[in-house]
Amino acid sequence: MQHGPIDPDEVLPPGAEMAAFRRRLERIRKLAWWLNGAFRIPGIRTRFGLDTFLTLIPGGGDAVQAIISLYIVWEAHRMGVPKSIIRKMLVNVGIEAAVGVVPIAGDLFDTVFKADLRNIALIDTYLSGRK
């Protein structure tokens, strides 16, 4: 089974590697959804996720949230996503982490910005262009 990035000339890895690739992709999609969009307050369109609660933890919640977001970026790297897209993903995580340190306003920004779902969208756009 392949553990490094996918050859850029391949659309997706074949056979068993394809199954592992799909599981990895599904895992980070679910993680991003739980972090950014799993919950909704009735009557309000904006969805939020577990990272909204993580950022409320003083002294480390934002750091934990950033580390989890960086895990999604790492998995994208392992899946062969190009460096240009990885850089965009890192910018998204950096923006969310930097603004997130501002009390209250940072928490609200984090709920609306949704860096993890943005990063999944970047991955999906890249993959759909390769098919």
Coordinates of N, CA, C and O in Angstrom, one line a residue:
M1 N 0.8 -1.2 0.0 CA 0.0 0.0 0.0 C 0.9 1.2 0.0 O 1.9 1.3 0.7
Q2 N 0.5 2.2 -0.8 CA 1.3 3.4 -0.9 C 1.1 4.3 0.3 O 0.0 4.6 0.8
H3 N 2.2 4.8 0.9 CA 2.1 5.7 2.0 C 2.5 7.1 1.7 O 2.2 8.0 2.5
G4 N 3.1 7.4 0.6 CA 3.5 8.7 0.2 C 2.5 9.4 -0.7 O 1.4 8.9 -0.9
P5 N 2.9 10.5 -1.2 CA 1.9 11.2 -2.1 C 1.7 10.4 -3.4 O 2.5 9.6 -3.8
I6 N 0.6 10.7 -4.0 CA 0.2 10.0 -5.3 C 1.0 10.6 -6.4 O 1.2 11.8 -6.4
D7 N 1.4 9.8 -7.4 CA 2.0 10.3 -8.6 C 1.1 11.3 -9.2 O 0.0 11.0 -9.5
P8 N 1.6 12.5 -9.5 CA 0.7 13.6 -10.1 C 0.1 13.2 -11.4 O -0.9 13.7 -11.8
D9 N 0.7 12.2 -12.1 CA 0.2 11.8 -13.4 C -1.0 10.9 -13.3 O -1.6 10.6 -14.3
E10 N -1.2 10.3 -12.2 CA -2.3 9.4 -12.0 C -3.6 10.2 -11.6 O -3.5 11.2 -10.9
V11 N -4.7 9.7 -12.0 CA -6.0 10.3 -11.6 C -6.2 9.9 -10.1 O -6.4 10.7 -9.3
L12 N -6.2 8.7 -9.8 CA -6.3 8.1 -8.5 C -5.6 6.8 -8.5 O -5.4 6.1 -9.5
P13 N -5.1 6.4 -7.3 CA -4.4 5.1 -7.2 C -5.3 3.9 -7.5 O -6.5 3.9 -7.2
P14 N -4.8 2.9 -8.1 CA -5.6 1.7 -8.5 C -5.8 0.7 -7.3 O -5.1 0.8 -6.3
G15 N -6.8 -0.1 -7.5 CA -7.0 -1.3 -6.6 C -7.2 -1.0 -5.2 O -7.9 -0.1 -4.8
A16 N -6.4 -1.7 -4.3 CA -6.5 -1.6 -2.9 C -6.0 -0.1 -2.5 O -6.6 0.4 -1.5
E17 N -5.1 0.4 -3.2 CA -4.7 1.8 -2.9 C -5.8 2.8 -3.1 O -5.9 3.8 -2.4
M18 N -6.7 2.5 -4.1 CA -7.8 3.4 -4.3 C -8.8 3.3 -3.1 O -9.3 4.3 -2.7
A19 N -9.0 2.1 -2.5 CA -9.8 2.0 -1.4 C -9.3 2.8 -0.2 O -10.0 3.5 0.5
A20 N -8.0 2.7 0.0 CA -7.3 3.4 1.1 C -7.4 4.9 0.9 O -7.7 5.7 1.8
F21 N -7.2 5.3 -0.3 CA -7.4 6.8 -0.7 C -8.8 7.3 -0.4 O -8.9 8.3 0.2
R22 N -9.8 6.5 -0.8 CA -11.2 6.9 -0.5 C -11.5 6.9 0.9 O -12.2 7.8 1.4
R23 N -11.0 6.0 1.7 CA -11.2 6.0 3.2 C -10.6 7.2 3.8 O -11.1 7.9 4.7
R24 N -9.3 7.6 3.4 CA -8.7 8.8 3.9 C -9.4 10.0 3.6 O -9.7 10.9 4.4
L25 N -9.9 10.1 2.3 CA -10.7 11.3 1.9 C -12.0 11.4 2.7 O -12.3 12.4 3.2
E26 N -12.7 10.3 2.8 CA -13.9 10.3 3.6 C -13.7 10.6 5.1 O -14.5 11.4 5.7
R27 N -12.6 10.2 5.6 CA -12.3 10.5 7.0 C -12.1 12.0 7.2 O -12.6 12.5 8.2
I28 N -11.3 12.6 6.4 CA -11.1 14.0 6.6 C -12.3 14.9 6.2 O -12.6 15.9 6.8
R29 N -13.2 14.4 5.3 CA -14.4 15.1 5.0 C -15.3 15.0 6.3 O -15.9 16.0 6.6
K30 N -15.4 13.9 6.9 CA -16.2 13.7 8.1 C -15.7 14.6 9.2 O -16.4 15.3 10.0
L31 N -14.4 14.6 9.4 CA -13.7 15.4 10.4 C -14.1 16.9 10.2 O -14.4 17.6 11.2
A32 N -13.9 17.3 9.0 CA -14.2 18.8 8.7 C -15.6 19.1 9.0 O -16.0 20.2 9.5
W33 N -16.5 18.2 8.6 CA -18.0 18.4 8.9 C -18.2 18.5 10.4 O -18.9 19.4 10.8
W34 N -17.7 17.6 11.2 CA -17.9 17.6 12.6 C -17.3 18.9 13.2 O -17.8 19.5 14.1
L35 N -16.1 19.3 12.7 CA -15.5 20.5 13.2 C -16.2 21.8 12.8 O -16.3 22.8 13.6
N36 N -16.8 21.9 11.6 CA -17.3 23.1 11.1 C -18.8 23.2 10.8 O -19.4 24.3 10.6
G37 N -19.5 22.0 10.7 CA -20.9 22.1 10.3 C -21.9 21.1 10.9 O -23.0 21.0 10.3
A38 N -21.5 20.5 11.9 CA -22.4 19.4 12.4 C -23.7 19.8 13.1 O -24.6 19.1 13.2
F39 N -23.7 21.1 13.6 CA -24.8 21.5 14.4 C -25.5 22.8 13.8 O -24.8 23.5 13.1
R40 N -26.7 22.9 14.1 CA -27.5 24.1 13.6 C -28.4 24.5 14.7 O -29.1 23.6 15.3
I41 N -28.5 25.8 15.0 CA -29.5 26.3 15.9 C -30.8 26.6 15.0 O -30.7 27.2 14.0
P42 N -31.9 26.0 15.4 CA -33.1 26.2 14.7 C -33.4 27.7 14.5 O -33.3 28.5 15.4
G43 N -33.8 28.0 13.2 CA -34.1 29.4 12.9 C -32.9 30.2 12.4 O -33.1 31.3 12.0
I44 N -31.7 29.6 12.5 CA -30.5 30.3 12.1 C -29.9 29.5 11.0 O -29.7 28.3 11.2
R45 N -29.5 30.1 9.9 CA -28.9 29.4 8.8 C -27.5 28.9 9.1 O -27.1 27.9 8.5
T46 N -26.7 29.6 9.9 CA -25.3 29.3 10.1 C -25.2 28.0 10.9 O -25.8 27.8 11.9
R47 N -24.4 27.1 10.3 CA -24.1 25.9 11.0 C -22.7 26.1 11.7 O -21.9 26.9 11.3
F48 N -22.5 25.3 12.7 CA -21.3 25.3 13.5 C -20.9 23.9 13.9 O -21.7 23.0 13.7
G49 N -19.7 23.8 14.3 CA -19.2 22.5 14.7 C -18.5 22.5 16.0 O -18.5 23.4 16.8
L50 N -17.8 21.3 16.2 CA -17.1 21.2 17.5 C -16.0 22.2 17.7 O -15.6 22.5 18.9
D51 N -15.4 22.7 16.6 CA -14.3 23.7 16.8 C -14.8 25.0 17.5 O -14.1 25.7 18.1
T52 N -16.1 25.3 17.3 CA -16.7 26.4 18.0 C -16.5 26.2 19.5 O -16.2 27.2 20.2
F53 N -16.8 25.0 20.0 CA -16.6 24.8 21.4 C -15.2 24.7 21.8 O -14.8 25.1 22.9
L54 N -14.3 24.1 20.9 CA -12.9 24.0 21.3 C -12.3 25.4 21.5 O -11.5 25.6 22.4
T55 N -12.7 26.4 20.6 CA -12.1 27.7 20.7 C -12.5 28.4 22.0 O -11.9 29.4 22.3
L56 N -13.5 28.0 22.6 CA -14.0 28.6 23.8 C -13.2 28.2 25.1 O -13.2 28.8 26.1
I57 N -12.4 27.2 24.9 CA -11.5 26.7 26.0 C -10.3 27.7 26.1 O -9.5 27.8 25.2
P58 N -10.2 28.4 27.3 CA -9.2 29.3 27.4 C -7.8 28.7 27.5 O -7.6 27.6 28.1
G59 N -6.8 29.3 26.9 CA -5.4 28.9 27.0 C -5.0 27.8 26.2 O -3.9 27.3 26.3
G60 N -5.8 27.2 25.3 CA -5.3 26.2 24.5 C -6.3 25.6 23.4 O -6.0 24.9 22.6
G61 N -7.6 26.1 23.6 CA -8.6 25.6 22.6 C -8.3 25.9 21.2 O -8.4 25.1 20.3
D62 N -7.8 27.2 21.0 CA -7.4 27.6 19.6 C -6.3 26.8 19.1 O -6.2 26.4 17.9
A63 N -5.3 26.4 19.9 CA -4.2 25.6 19.5 C -4.6 24.2 19.1 O -4.1 23.7 18.1
V64 N -5.5 23.6 19.9 CA -6.0 22.3 19.6 C -6.7 22.3 18.3 O -6.5 21.4 17.5
Q65 N -7.6 23.3 18.1 CA -8.3 23.4 16.9 C -7.4 23.6 15.7 O -7.6 22.9 14.6
A66 N -6.3 24.4 15.8 CA -5.4 24.5 14.7 C -4.6 23.2 14.4 O -4.4 22.9 13.2
I67 N -4.3 22.5 15.4 CA -3.6 21.2 15.2 C -4.5 20.2 14.5 O -4.0 19.6 13.5
I68 N -5.7 20.2 14.8 CA -6.7 19.3 14.1 C -6.8 19.7 12.7 O -6.8 18.9 11.7
S69 N -6.9 21.1 12.4 CA -7.0 21.6 11.1 C -5.7 21.2 10.3 O -5.8 20.9 9.1
L70 N -4.6 21.3 10.9 CA -3.3 21.0 10.3 C -3.3 19.5 9.9 O -2.6 19.1 8.9
Y71 N -3.9 18.6 10.7 CA -4.0 17.2 10.3 C -4.7 17.0 9.0 O -4.3 16.2 8.2
I72 N -5.8 17.8 8.7 CA -6.5 17.7 7.4 C -5.5 18.1 6.3 O -5.4 17.5 5.3
V73 N -4.7 19.2 6.5 CA -3.7 19.6 5.5 C -2.7 18.5 5.3 O -2.3 18.2 4.2
W74 N -2.2 17.9 6.4 CA -1.2 16.8 6.3 C -1.8 15.7 5.5 O -1.1 15.1 4.6
E75 N -3.0 15.3 5.7 CA -3.6 14.2 4.9 C -3.7 14.6 3.5 O -3.5 13.8 2.6
A76 N -4.1 15.8 3.2 CA -4.1 16.3 1.8 C -2.7 16.2 1.1 O -2.6 15.7 0.0
H77 N -1.7 16.5 1.9 CA -0.3 16.4 1.4 C -0.1 14.9 1.1 O 0.5 14.6 0.0
R78 N -0.4 14.0 2.0 CA -0.2 12.6 1.8 C -1.0 12.0 0.6 O -0.6 11.0 0.0
M79 N -2.1 12.7 0.3 CA -2.9 12.2 -0.9 C -2.4 12.8 -2.2 O -3.0 12.5 -3.2
G80 N -1.4 13.6 -2.1 CA -0.8 14.1 -3.4 C -1.3 15.4 -3.9 O -1.1 15.8 -5.0
V81 N -2.0 16.1 -3.0 CA -2.5 17.4 -3.4 C -1.3 18.4 -3.6 O -0.4 18.4 -2.9
P82 N -1.3 19.1 -4.7 CA -0.2 20.0 -5.1 C 0.1 21.0 -4.0 O -0.7 21.5 -3.3
K83 N 1.4 21.4 -4.0 CA 1.9 22.4 -3.0 C 1.1 23.7 -3.1 O 0.9 24.3 -2.1
S84 N 0.7 24.1 -4.3 CA 0.0 25.4 -4.4 C -1.3 25.3 -3.6 O -1.7 26.3 -3.0
I85 N -2.0 24.2 -3.6 CA -3.2 24.1 -2.9 C -2.9 23.9 -1.4 O -3.7 24.4 -0.6
I86 N -1.9 23.2 -1.1 CA -1.5 23.0 0.3 C -1.2 24.4 0.9 O -1.6 24.7 2.1
R87 N -0.6 25.3 0.2 CA -0.3 26.6 0.7 C -1.6 27.4 0.9 O -1.7 28.0 2.0
K88 N -2.6 27.3 0.0 CA -3.9 27.9 0.3 C -4.6 27.3 1.5 O -5.2 28.1 2.3
M89 N -4.4 26.0 1.7 CA -5.0 25.4 2.9 C -4.3 25.9 4.2 O -5.0 26.2 5.2
L90 N -3.0 26.1 4.1 CA -2.3 26.6 5.3 C -2.7 28.0 5.6 O -2.8 28.4 6.7
V91 N -2.9 28.8 4.5 CA -3.4 30.2 4.7 C -4.7 30.2 5.4 O -4.9 31.0 6.4
N92 N -5.6 29.3 5.0 CA -6.9 29.2 5.7 C -6.8 28.9 7.1 O -7.4 29.5 8.0
V93 N -6.0 27.9 7.4 CA -5.7 27.5 8.8 C -5.1 28.7 9.6 O -5.5 29.0 10.7
G94 N -4.1 29.4 9.0 CA -3.4 30.5 9.6 C -4.4 31.6 9.9 O -4.3 32.2 11.0
I95 N -5.2 32.0 9.0 CA -6.2 33.0 9.2 C -7.1 32.7 10.4 O -7.3 33.5 11.3
E96 N -7.6 31.5 10.3 CA -8.5 31.1 11.4 C -7.8 31.1 12.8 O -8.4 31.5 13.8
A97 N -6.6 30.6 12.8 CA -5.8 30.6 14.1 C -5.5 32.0 14.5 O -5.6 32.3 15.7
A98 N -5.1 32.9 13.6 CA -4.7 34.2 14.0 C -5.9 35.0 14.5 O -5.8 35.7 15.6
V99 N -7.0 35.0 13.8 CA -8.2 35.7 14.2 C -8.8 35.1 15.5 O -9.4 35.8 16.3
G100 N -8.6 33.8 15.6 CA -9.2 33.0 16.7 C -8.7 33.4 18.0 O -9.4 33.2 19.0
V101 N -7.5 34.0 18.1 CA -7.0 34.4 19.4 C -7.7 35.7 20.0 O -7.5 36.0 21.2
V102 N -8.4 36.4 19.2 CA -9.2 37.5 19.6 C -10.4 37.1 20.4 O -11.2 36.4 19.8
P103 N -10.5 37.4 21.6 CA -11.7 36.9 22.4 C -13.0 37.3 21.8 O -13.2 38.4 21.2
I104 N -13.9 36.5 21.8 CA -15.3 36.6 21.3 C -15.4 36.8 19.8 O -16.0 36.0 19.1
A105 N -14.8 37.9 19.3 CA -14.8 38.1 17.9 C -14.2 37.0 17.1 O -14.6 36.6 16.0
G106 N -13.1 36.5 17.7 CA -12.4 35.4 17.0 C -13.2 34.1 17.0 O -13.2 33.4 16.0
D107 N -13.9 33.9 18.0 CA -14.8 32.7 18.1 C -16.0 32.8 17.1 O -16.3 31.9 16.4
L108 N -16.5 34.0 17.0 CA -17.6 34.3 16.0 C -17.0 34.1 14.5 O -17.6 33.5 13.7
F109 N -15.8 34.6 14.3 CA -15.2 34.5 13.0 C -15.0 33.1 12.7 O -15.3 32.6 11.5
D110 N -14.5 32.3 13.6 CA -14.2 30.9 13.4 C -15.5 30.1 13.0 O -15.5 29.3 12.1
T111 N -16.6 30.5 13.6 CA -17.8 29.8 13.3 C -18.3 30.1 11.9 O -18.9 29.3 11.2
V112 N -18.0 31.3 11.4 CA -18.4 31.7 10.0 C -17.4 31.3 9.0 O -17.7 30.9 7.9
F113 N -16.1 31.4 9.3 CA -15.0 31.2 8.3 C -14.9 29.8 7.8 O -14.8 29.5 6.6
K114 N -15.0 28.8 8.7 CA -15.0 27.4 8.4 C -13.8 26.9 7.6 O -13.9 26.4 6.5
A115 N -12.6 27.1 8.1 CA -11.4 26.8 7.4 C -11.3 25.3 6.9 O -10.9 25.0 5.8
D116 N -11.8 24.4 7.8 CA -11.7 23.0 7.4 C -12.6 22.6 6.2 O -12.2 21.9 5.3
L117 N -13.8 23.2 6.2 CA -14.7 22.9 5.1 C -14.2 23.6 3.8 O -14.3 23.1 2.7
R118 N -13.6 24.8 4.0 CA -12.9 25.4 2.8 C -11.8 24.6 2.3 O -11.7 24.4 1.0
N119 N -11.0 24.0 3.2 CA -9.9 23.1 2.7 C -10.4 21.9 2.0 O -9.8 21.4 1.1
I120 N -11.5 21.3 2.5 CA -12.1 20.1 1.9 C -12.6 20.5 0.5 O -12.4 19.7 -0.5
A121 N -13.1 21.7 0.4 CA -13.6 22.1 -1.0 C -12.4 22.3 -1.9 O -12.5 22.0 -3.1
L122 N -11.3 22.8 -1.4 CA -10.1 22.9 -2.3 C -9.6 21.5 -2.7 O -9.3 21.3 -3.9
I123 N -9.6 20.5 -1.8 CA -9.3 19.2 -2.2 C -10.2 18.6 -3.2 O -9.8 18.0 -4.2
D124 N -11.5 18.8 -3.0 CA -12.5 18.2 -3.9 C -12.4 18.9 -5.3 O -12.6 18.2 -6.3
T125 N -12.2 20.2 -5.3 CA -12.0 20.9 -6.6 C -10.8 20.3 -7.4 O -10.9 20.1 -8.6
Y126 N -9.7 20.1 -6.7 CA -8.5 19.6 -7.3 C -8.8 18.2 -7.8 O -8.5 17.9 -9.0
L127 N -9.4 17.3 -7.0 CA -9.7 16.0 -7.4 C -10.7 15.9 -8.6 O -10.6 15.1 -9.5
S128 N -11.7 16.8 -8.6 CA -12.7 16.7 -9.7 C -12.1 17.2 -11.0 O -12.5 16.7 -12.0
G129 N -11.1 18.0 -10.9 CA -10.4 18.5 -12.1 C -9.4 17.4 -12.7 O -9.0 17.5 -13.8
R130 N -9.1 16.4 -11.9 CA -8.2 15.4 -12.3 C -8.9 14.2 -13.0 O -8.2 13.3 -13.5
K131 N -10.2 14.1 -12.8 CA -10.9 12.9 -13.3 C -11.1 13.0 -14.8 O -11.1 14.0 -15.4

